[in-house]
XYZ file of C-alpha atoms in Angstrom:
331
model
C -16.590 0.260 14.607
C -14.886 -0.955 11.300
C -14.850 -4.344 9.351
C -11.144 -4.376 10.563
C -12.868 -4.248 14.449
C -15.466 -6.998 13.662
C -12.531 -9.068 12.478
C -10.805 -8.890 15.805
C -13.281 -9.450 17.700
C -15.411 -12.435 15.657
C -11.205 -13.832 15.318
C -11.565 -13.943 11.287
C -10.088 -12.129 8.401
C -11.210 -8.606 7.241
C -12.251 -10.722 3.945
C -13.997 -13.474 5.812
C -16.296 -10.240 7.659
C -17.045 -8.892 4.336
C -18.117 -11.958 2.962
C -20.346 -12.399 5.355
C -21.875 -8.566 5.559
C -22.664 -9.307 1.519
C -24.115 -12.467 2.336
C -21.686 -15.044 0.427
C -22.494 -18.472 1.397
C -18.970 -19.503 1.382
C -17.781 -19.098 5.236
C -19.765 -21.688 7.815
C -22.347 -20.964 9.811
C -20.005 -20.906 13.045
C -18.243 -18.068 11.844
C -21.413 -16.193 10.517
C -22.720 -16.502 13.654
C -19.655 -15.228 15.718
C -19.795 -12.479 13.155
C -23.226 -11.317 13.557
C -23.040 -11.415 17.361
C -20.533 -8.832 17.287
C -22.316 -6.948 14.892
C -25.760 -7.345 17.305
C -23.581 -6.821 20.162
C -22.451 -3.009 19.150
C -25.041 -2.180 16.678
C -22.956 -1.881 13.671
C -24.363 -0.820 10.236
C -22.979 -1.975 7.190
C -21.638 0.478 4.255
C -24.539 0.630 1.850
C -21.766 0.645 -0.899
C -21.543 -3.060 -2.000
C -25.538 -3.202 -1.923
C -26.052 -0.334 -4.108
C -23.034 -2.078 -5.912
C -25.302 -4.882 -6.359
C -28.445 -3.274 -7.600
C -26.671 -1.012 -9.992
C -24.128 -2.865 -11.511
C -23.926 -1.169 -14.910
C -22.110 1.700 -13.301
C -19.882 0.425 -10.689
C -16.483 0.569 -9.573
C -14.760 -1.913 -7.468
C -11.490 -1.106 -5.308
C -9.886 -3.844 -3.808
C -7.736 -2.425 -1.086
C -4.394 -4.115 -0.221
C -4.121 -4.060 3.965
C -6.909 -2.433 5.730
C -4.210 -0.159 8.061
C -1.695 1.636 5.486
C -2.097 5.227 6.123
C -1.077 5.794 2.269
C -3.940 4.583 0.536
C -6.703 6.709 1.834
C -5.955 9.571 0.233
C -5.984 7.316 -2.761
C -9.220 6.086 -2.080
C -11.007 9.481 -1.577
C -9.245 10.917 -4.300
C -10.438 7.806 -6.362
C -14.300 7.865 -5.085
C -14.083 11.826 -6.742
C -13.022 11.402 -9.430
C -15.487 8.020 -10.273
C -18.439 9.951 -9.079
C -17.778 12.691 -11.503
C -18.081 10.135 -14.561
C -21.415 8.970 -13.262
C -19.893 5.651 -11.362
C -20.546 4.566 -7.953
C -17.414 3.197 -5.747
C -17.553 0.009 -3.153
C -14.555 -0.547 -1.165
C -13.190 -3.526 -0.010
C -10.578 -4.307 2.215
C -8.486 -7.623 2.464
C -5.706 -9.102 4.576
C -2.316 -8.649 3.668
C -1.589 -12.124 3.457
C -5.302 -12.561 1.322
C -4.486 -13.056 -2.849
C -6.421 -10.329 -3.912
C -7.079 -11.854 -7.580
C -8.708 -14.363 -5.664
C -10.564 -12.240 -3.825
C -11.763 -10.302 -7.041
C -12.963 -13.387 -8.830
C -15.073 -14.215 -5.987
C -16.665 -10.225 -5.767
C -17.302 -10.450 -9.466
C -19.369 -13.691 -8.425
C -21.553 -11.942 -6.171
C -21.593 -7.579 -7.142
C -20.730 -8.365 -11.124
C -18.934 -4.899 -10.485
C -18.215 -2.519 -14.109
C -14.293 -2.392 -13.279
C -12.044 -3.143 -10.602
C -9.167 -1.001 -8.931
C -6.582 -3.131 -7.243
C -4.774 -0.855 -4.584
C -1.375 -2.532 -3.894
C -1.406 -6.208 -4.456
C 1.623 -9.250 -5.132
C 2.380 -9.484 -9.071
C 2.768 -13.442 -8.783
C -1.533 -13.618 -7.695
C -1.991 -11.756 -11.306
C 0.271 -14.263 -13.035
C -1.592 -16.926 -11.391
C -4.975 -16.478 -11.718
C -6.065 -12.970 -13.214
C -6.580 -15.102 -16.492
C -10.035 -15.655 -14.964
C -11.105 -12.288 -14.651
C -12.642 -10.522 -17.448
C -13.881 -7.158 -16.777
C -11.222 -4.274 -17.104
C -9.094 -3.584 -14.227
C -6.159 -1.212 -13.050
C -3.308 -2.023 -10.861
C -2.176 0.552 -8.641
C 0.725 1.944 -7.191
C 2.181 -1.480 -9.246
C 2.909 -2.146 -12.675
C 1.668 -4.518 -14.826
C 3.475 -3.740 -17.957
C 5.137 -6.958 -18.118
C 2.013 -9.517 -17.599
C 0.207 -8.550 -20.826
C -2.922 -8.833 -19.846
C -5.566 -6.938 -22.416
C -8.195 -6.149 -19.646
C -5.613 -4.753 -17.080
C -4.054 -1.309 -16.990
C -1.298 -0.287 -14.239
C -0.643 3.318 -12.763
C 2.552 2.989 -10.842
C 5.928 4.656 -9.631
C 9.015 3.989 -10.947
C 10.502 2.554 -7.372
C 13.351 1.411 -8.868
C 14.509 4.455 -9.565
C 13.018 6.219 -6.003
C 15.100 3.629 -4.002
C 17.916 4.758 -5.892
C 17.666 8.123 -5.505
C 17.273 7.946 -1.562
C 20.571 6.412 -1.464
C 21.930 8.835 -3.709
C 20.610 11.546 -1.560
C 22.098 9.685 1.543
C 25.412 9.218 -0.098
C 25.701 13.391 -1.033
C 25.335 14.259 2.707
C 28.279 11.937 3.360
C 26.311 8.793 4.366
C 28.182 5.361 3.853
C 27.246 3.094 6.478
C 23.509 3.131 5.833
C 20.398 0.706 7.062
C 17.251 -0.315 5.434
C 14.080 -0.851 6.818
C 11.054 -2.453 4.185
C 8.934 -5.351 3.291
C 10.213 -8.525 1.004
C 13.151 -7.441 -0.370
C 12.956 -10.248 -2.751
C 9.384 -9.651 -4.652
C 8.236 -7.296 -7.394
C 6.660 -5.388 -5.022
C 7.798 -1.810 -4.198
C 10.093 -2.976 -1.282
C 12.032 -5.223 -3.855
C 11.984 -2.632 -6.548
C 12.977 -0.390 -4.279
C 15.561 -1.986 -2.730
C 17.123 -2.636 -6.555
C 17.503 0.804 -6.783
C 19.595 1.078 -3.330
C 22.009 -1.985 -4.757
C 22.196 0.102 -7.882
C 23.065 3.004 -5.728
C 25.763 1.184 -3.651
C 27.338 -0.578 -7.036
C 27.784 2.685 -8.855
C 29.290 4.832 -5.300
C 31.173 1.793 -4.473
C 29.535 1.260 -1.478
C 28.731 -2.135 0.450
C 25.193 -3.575 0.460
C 22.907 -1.966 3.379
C 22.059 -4.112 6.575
C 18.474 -4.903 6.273
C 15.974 -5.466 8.481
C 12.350 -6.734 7.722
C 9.428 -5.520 8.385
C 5.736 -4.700 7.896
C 4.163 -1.179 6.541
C 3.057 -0.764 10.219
C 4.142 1.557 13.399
C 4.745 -1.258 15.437
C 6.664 -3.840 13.315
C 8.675 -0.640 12.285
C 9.628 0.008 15.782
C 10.323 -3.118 15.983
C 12.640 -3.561 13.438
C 14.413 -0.305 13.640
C 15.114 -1.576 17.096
C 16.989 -4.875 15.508
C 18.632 -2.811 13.048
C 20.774 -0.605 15.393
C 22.040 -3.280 17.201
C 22.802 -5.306 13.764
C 24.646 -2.443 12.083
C 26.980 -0.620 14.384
C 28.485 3.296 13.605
C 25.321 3.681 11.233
C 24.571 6.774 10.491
C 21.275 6.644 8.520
C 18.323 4.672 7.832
C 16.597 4.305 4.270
C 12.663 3.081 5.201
C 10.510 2.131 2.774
C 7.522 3.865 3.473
C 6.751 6.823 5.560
C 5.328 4.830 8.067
C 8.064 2.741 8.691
C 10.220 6.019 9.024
C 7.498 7.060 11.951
C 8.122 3.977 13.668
C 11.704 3.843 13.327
C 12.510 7.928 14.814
C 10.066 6.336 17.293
C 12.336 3.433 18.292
C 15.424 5.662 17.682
C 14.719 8.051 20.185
C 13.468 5.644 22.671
C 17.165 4.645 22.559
C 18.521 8.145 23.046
C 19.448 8.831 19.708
C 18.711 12.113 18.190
C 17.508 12.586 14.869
C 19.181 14.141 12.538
C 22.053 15.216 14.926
C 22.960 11.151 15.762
C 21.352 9.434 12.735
C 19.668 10.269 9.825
C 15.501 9.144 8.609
C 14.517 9.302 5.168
C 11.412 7.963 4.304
C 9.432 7.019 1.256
C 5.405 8.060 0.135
C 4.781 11.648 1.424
C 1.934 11.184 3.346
C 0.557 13.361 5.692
C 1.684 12.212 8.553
C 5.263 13.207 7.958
C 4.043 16.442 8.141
C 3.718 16.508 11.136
C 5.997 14.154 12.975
C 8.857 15.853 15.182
C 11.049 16.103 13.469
C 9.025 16.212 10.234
C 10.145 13.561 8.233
C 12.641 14.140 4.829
C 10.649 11.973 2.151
C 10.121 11.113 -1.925
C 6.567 11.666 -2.083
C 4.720 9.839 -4.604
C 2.490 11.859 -6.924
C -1.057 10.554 -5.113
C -3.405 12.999 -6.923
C -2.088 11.635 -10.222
C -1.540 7.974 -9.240
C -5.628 7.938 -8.144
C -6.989 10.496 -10.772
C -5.404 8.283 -13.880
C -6.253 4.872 -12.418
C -10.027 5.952 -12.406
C -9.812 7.830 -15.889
C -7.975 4.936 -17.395
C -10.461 2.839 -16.236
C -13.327 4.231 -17.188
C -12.089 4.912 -20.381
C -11.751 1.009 -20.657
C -15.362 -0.008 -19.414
C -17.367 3.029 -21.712
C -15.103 3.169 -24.481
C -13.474 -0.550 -24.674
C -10.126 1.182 -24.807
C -6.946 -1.077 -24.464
C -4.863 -1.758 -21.089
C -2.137 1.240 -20.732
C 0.991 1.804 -18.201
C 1.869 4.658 -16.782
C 5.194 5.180 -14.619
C 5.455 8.228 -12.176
C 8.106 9.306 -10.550
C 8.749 10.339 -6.733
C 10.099 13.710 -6.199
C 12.186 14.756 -2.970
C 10.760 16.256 -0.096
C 12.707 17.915 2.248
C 12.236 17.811 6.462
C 14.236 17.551 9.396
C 14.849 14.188 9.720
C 18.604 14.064 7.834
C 21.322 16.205 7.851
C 25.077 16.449 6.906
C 27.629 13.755 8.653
């Protein structure tokens, strides 16, 4: 039983739940009480993190985590809790909806733990330029940059997805690939998917190659599926797919195969993250993996180094490297 299952069940946001299991007066008593019944009904016990957060405060980190079901960031996460335990801090995780503005979210946590630092795991640039004026104790963005905000109390660790879009494409484009699809999130924000998805117009523009069909979806196996699905029948004699995110390649050699393609002999998956999980897929999954031991290691240095030592926000930019599978060949 998770936060995420309480959720369901109470029919609330993972946010709303965690309010409530740290006590915050700010949800009615209606939806406490659904929320408790659950948690009577199959004996849950809360994570002693956020109470321990509470009591010592002095040496706290907190992550703010992005989507409670994207496989990618719990690597980060446990990586993350390492590496802040061996410079004396204690970690509390919390997870918010999607849709939730996590600067929001973090001004409202400070309120209540008065945590050291705060880790943002994925997040929307436009929340920071809105409100993380309001929050004064030194945070990190990552897997995002923040370069361009300004902000003194907020350092980024990010991937250059600009240039990892690009370089999909470019790998698509040297197997003989021209009629290519793309599967991601808003194609439109400063997020990865729009950075991303830059890099593939880049890509097209220099190889003289038409924009991709897109189709939109979410960073989960289902809306994948889903969309992969819609994209076949919107982009006829394609001969590749460029997903954002391992996961949405998963879904989409899922929905692929349900069809009766084969993959790579019939169309072509690359994916984006190197995660475990396309590892292990059949067929394993061709992917630019994102450097995760780095991307968590430097957030938590960099942060620490900002609460003990009052040191100023930095950027760092990593890049993806190419990992090889099964999942494209030669036209």
């Amino acid at each position: 039983m998770t936060i995420k299952d309480i959720a369901k069940l109470a029919g609330c946001g993972v946010s709303t739940v965690s309010r409530a299991l740290n006590g915050s007066d700010e949800i009615s008593e209606a939806t406490r009480a659904r929320i408790n019944e659950v948690i009577r009904q199959y004996n849950y016990t809360p994570n002693g993190n956020a109470r321990r957060m509470r009591q010592t405060a002095a040496k706290t980190i907190l992550i703010i985590v992005n989507g409670s079901s994207n496989l990618f960031f719990s690597p980060l996460i446990e990586q993350m809790q390492t590496t802040a335990a061996a410079s004396g801090f204690q970690v509390a995780v919390n997870y918010i909806d999607e849709q939730d503005d996590e600067v929001l979210c973090a001004q409202q946590l400070c309120t209540e733990q008065k945590p050291s630092g705060i880790i943002f795991l994925g997040g929307d640039i436009r929340n920071f330029s809105r409100s993380f004026p309001n929050i004064t104790v030194p945070c990190v963005l990552s897997t995002a940059s923040a370069e361009e905000l300004g902000f003194k109390n907020l350092s980024s660790v990010s991937i250059d997805d600009f240039a990892g879009g690009k370089a999909a494409m470019e790998q698509l484009f040297s197997l003989g690939h021209r009629n290519i699809g793309i599967l991601g999130g808003d194609l439109n924000s400063d997020g990865p998917s729009g950075l991303r998805y830059s890099g593939v117009k880049a890509a097209c523009a220099e190889n003289g190659v038409k924009e991709p069909v897109c189709e939109l979806c979410s960073y989960t196996f289902s809306s994948a599926y889903e969309a992969a699905m819609a994209l076949y029948h919107e982009c006829p004699g394609m001969t590749a797919v460029f997903a954002m995110s391992d996961i949405i390649a998963v879904g989409a050699v899922r929905a692929l195969l349900d069809i009766g393609l084969r993959v790579p002999q019939d169309i072509s998956v690359i994916g984006f993250d190197g995660i475990d999980i396309s590892e292990f897929t059949n067929p394993r999954i061709s992917t630019f993996a994102q450097p995760l031991h780095q991307i968590s290691s430097l957030s938590v240095r960099m942060l620490v180094n900002m609460i003990e030592n009052g040191a100023q926000a930095g950027h760092v930019t990593l890049k993806a490297q190419y990992k090889p599978g099964d999942s494209v060949s030669r036209i």
